[in-house]
mmCIF file of C-alpha atoms in Angstrom:
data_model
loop_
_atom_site.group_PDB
_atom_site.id
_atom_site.type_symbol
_atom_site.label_atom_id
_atom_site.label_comp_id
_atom_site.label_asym_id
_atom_site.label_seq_id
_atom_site.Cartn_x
_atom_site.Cartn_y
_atom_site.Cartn_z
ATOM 1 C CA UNK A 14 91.024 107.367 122.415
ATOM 2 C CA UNK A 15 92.043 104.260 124.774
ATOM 3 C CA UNK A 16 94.055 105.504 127.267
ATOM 4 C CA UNK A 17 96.076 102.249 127.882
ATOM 5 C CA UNK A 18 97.300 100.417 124.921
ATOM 6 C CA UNK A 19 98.884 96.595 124.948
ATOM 7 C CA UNK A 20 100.959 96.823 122.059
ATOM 8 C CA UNK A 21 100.707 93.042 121.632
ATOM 9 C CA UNK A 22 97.402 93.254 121.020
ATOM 10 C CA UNK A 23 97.640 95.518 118.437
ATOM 11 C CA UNK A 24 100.002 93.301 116.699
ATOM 12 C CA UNK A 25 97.532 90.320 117.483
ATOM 13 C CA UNK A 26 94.377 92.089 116.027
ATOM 14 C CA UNK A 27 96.308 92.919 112.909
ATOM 15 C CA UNK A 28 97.952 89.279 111.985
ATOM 16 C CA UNK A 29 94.497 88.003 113.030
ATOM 17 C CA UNK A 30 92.277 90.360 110.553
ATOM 18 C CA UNK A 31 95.259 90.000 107.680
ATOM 19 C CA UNK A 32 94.316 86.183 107.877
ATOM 20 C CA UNK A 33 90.785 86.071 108.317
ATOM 21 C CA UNK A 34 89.240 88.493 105.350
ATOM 22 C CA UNK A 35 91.114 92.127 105.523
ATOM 23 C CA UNK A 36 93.741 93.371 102.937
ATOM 24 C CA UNK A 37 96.709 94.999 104.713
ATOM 25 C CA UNK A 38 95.588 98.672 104.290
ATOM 26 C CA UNK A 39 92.577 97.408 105.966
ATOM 27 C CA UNK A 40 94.041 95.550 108.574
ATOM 28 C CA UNK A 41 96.474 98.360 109.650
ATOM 29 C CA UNK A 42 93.441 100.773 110.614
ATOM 30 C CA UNK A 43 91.328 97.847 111.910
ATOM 31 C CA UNK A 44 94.056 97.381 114.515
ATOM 32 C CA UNK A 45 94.575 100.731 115.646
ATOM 33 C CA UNK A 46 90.394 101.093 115.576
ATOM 34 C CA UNK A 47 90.182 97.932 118.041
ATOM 35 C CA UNK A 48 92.935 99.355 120.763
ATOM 36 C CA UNK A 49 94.084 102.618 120.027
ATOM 37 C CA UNK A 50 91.230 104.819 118.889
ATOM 38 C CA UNK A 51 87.908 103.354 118.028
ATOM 39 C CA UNK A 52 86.154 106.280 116.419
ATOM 40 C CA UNK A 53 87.863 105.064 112.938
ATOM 41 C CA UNK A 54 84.879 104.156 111.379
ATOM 42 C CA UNK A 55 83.997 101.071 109.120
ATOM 43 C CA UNK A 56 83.822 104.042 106.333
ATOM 44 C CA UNK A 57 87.266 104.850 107.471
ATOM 45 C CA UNK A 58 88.424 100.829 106.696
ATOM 46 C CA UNK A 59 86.610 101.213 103.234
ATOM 47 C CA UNK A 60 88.346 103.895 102.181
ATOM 48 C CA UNK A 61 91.536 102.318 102.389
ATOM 49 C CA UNK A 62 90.254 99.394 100.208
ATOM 50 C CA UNK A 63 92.009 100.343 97.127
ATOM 51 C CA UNK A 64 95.285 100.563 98.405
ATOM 52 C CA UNK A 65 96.594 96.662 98.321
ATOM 53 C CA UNK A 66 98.810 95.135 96.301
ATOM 54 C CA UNK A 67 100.201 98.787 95.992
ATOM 55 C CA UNK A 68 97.423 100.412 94.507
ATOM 56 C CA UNK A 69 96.662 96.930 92.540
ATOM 57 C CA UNK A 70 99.787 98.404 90.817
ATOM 58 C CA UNK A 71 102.941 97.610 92.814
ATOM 59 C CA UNK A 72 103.474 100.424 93.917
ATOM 60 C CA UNK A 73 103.016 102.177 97.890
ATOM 61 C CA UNK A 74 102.822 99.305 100.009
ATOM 62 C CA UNK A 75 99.240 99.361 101.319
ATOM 63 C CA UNK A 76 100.263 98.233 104.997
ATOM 64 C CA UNK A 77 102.169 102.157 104.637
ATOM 65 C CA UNK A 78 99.497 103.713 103.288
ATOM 66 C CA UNK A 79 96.742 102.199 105.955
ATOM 67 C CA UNK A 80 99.347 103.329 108.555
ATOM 68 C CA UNK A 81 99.511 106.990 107.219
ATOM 69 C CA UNK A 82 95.532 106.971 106.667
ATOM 70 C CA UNK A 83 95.399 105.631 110.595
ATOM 71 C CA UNK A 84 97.624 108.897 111.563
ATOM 72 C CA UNK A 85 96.203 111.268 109.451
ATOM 73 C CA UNK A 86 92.769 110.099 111.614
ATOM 74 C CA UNK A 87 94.247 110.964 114.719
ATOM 75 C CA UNK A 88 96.589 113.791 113.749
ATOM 76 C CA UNK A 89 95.339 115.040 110.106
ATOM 77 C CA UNK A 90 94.336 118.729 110.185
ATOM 78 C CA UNK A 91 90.481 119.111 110.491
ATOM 79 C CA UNK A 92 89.842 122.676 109.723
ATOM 80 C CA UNK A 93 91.557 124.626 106.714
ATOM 81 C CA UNK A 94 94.417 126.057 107.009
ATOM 82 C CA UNK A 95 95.146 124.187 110.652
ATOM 83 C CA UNK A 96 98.706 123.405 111.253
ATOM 84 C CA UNK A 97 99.530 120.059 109.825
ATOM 85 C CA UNK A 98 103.242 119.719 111.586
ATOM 86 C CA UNK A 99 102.461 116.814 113.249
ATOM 87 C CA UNK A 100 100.795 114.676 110.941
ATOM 88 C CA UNK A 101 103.991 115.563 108.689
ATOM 89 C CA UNK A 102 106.020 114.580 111.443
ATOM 90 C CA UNK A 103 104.638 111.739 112.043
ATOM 91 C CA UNK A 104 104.010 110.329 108.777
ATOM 92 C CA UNK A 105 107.570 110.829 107.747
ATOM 93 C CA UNK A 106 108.402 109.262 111.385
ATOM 94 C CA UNK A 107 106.500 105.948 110.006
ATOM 95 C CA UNK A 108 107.586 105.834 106.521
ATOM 96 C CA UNK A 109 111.446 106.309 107.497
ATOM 97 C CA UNK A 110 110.989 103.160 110.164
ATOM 98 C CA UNK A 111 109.197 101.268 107.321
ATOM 99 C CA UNK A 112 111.812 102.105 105.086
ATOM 100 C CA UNK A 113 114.419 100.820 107.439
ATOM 101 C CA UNK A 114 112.816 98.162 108.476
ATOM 102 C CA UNK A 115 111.872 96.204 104.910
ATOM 103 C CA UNK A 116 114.348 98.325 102.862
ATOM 104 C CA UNK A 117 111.392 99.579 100.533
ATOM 105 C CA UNK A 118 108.475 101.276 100.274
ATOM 106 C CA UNK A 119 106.733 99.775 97.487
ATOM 107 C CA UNK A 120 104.791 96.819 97.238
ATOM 108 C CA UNK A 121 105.646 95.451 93.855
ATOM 109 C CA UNK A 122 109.521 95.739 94.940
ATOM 110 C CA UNK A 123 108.878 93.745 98.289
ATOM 111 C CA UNK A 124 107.568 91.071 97.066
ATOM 112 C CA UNK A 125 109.315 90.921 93.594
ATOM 113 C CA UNK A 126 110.095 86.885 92.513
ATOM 114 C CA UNK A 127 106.869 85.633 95.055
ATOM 115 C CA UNK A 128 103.883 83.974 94.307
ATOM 116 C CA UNK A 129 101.194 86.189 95.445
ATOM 117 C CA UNK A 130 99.258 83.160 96.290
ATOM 118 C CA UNK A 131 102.098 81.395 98.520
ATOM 119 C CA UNK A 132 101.897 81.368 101.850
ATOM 120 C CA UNK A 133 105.930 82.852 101.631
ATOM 121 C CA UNK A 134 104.104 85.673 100.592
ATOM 122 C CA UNK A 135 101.452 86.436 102.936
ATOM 123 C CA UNK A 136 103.653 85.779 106.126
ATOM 124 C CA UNK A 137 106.270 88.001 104.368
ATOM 125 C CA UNK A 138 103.465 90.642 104.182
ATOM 126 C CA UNK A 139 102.188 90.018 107.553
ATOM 127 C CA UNK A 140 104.940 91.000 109.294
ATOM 128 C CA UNK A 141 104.948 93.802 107.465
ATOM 129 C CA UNK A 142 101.598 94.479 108.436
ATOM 130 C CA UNK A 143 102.094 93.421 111.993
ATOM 131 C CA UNK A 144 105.133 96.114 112.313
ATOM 132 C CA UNK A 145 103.072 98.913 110.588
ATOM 133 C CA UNK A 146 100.324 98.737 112.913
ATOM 134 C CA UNK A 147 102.099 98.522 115.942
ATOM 135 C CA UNK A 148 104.862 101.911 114.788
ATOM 136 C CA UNK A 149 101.407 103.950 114.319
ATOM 137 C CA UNK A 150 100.036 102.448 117.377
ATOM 138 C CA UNK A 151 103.461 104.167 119.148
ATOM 139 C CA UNK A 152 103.507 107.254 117.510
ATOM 140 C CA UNK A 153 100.021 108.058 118.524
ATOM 141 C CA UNK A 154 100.672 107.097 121.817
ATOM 142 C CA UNK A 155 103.906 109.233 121.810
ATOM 143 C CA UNK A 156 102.286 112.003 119.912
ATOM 144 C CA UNK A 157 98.423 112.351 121.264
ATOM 145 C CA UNK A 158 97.720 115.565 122.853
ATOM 146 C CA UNK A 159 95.277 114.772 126.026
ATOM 147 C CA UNK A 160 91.938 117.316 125.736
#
């Protein structure tokens, strides 16, 4: 876990990868793997494949769900029956910011009436990316327990 993250950078690395090849599930977890914790693994990045476009359905926003897959990394419980308080927390933490922030949670809603080709589109989505990756950037930085 990087000790010292520039938040900027983290919002950087995202717009960057959202432009140049990743989806923004993908490009959520990228950014938080390049300056907040970079044991998410490539596998990690694949697994969140499925999840634009709202599930290819319009429905969870996949910049929310790459967030919550980024947290549940860092805070998800890794033994059964571990306390799992904080990754609650925090995901609920992220989706009520993301809420207030665009006004919705799914992707089919947020981008109702644009061409999913226009470029109105993508930099409507990119900031939406942008945003998601640096909230879970701060709440792992505000929530990481030092071992």
């Amino acid at each position: 876990m990087n000790k010292k993250v520039d938040l900027d950078k983290v919002r950087e690395d995202a717009i960057y990868i959202f432009h140049n090849g990743y989806a923004c599930s993908e490009s959520v977890i990228y950014a938080i793997q390049q300056n907040v914790d970079p044991t998410i693994t490539q596998e990690e990045i694949a697994m969140s494949s499925g999840f634009p476009w709202g599930l290819n359905a319009g429905s969870l926003c996949g910049a929310l769900a790459g967030g919550t897959m980024s947290l549940g990394h860092v805070f998800g419980r890794k033994e059964l029956g571990a306390d799992n308080e904080l990754i609650l927390d925090t995901t609920k933490e992220l989706h009520d910011h993301f809420l207030a922030t665009n006004g919705e949670t799914h992707c089919g809603k947020l981008i109702e009436g644009m061409d999913p080709d226009s470029a109105e589109r993508k930099e409507f989505c990119t900031k939406m990316v942008a945003d998601a990756a640096v909230k879970v950037a701060t709440l792992i930085i505000e929530n990481r327990q030092e071992k």
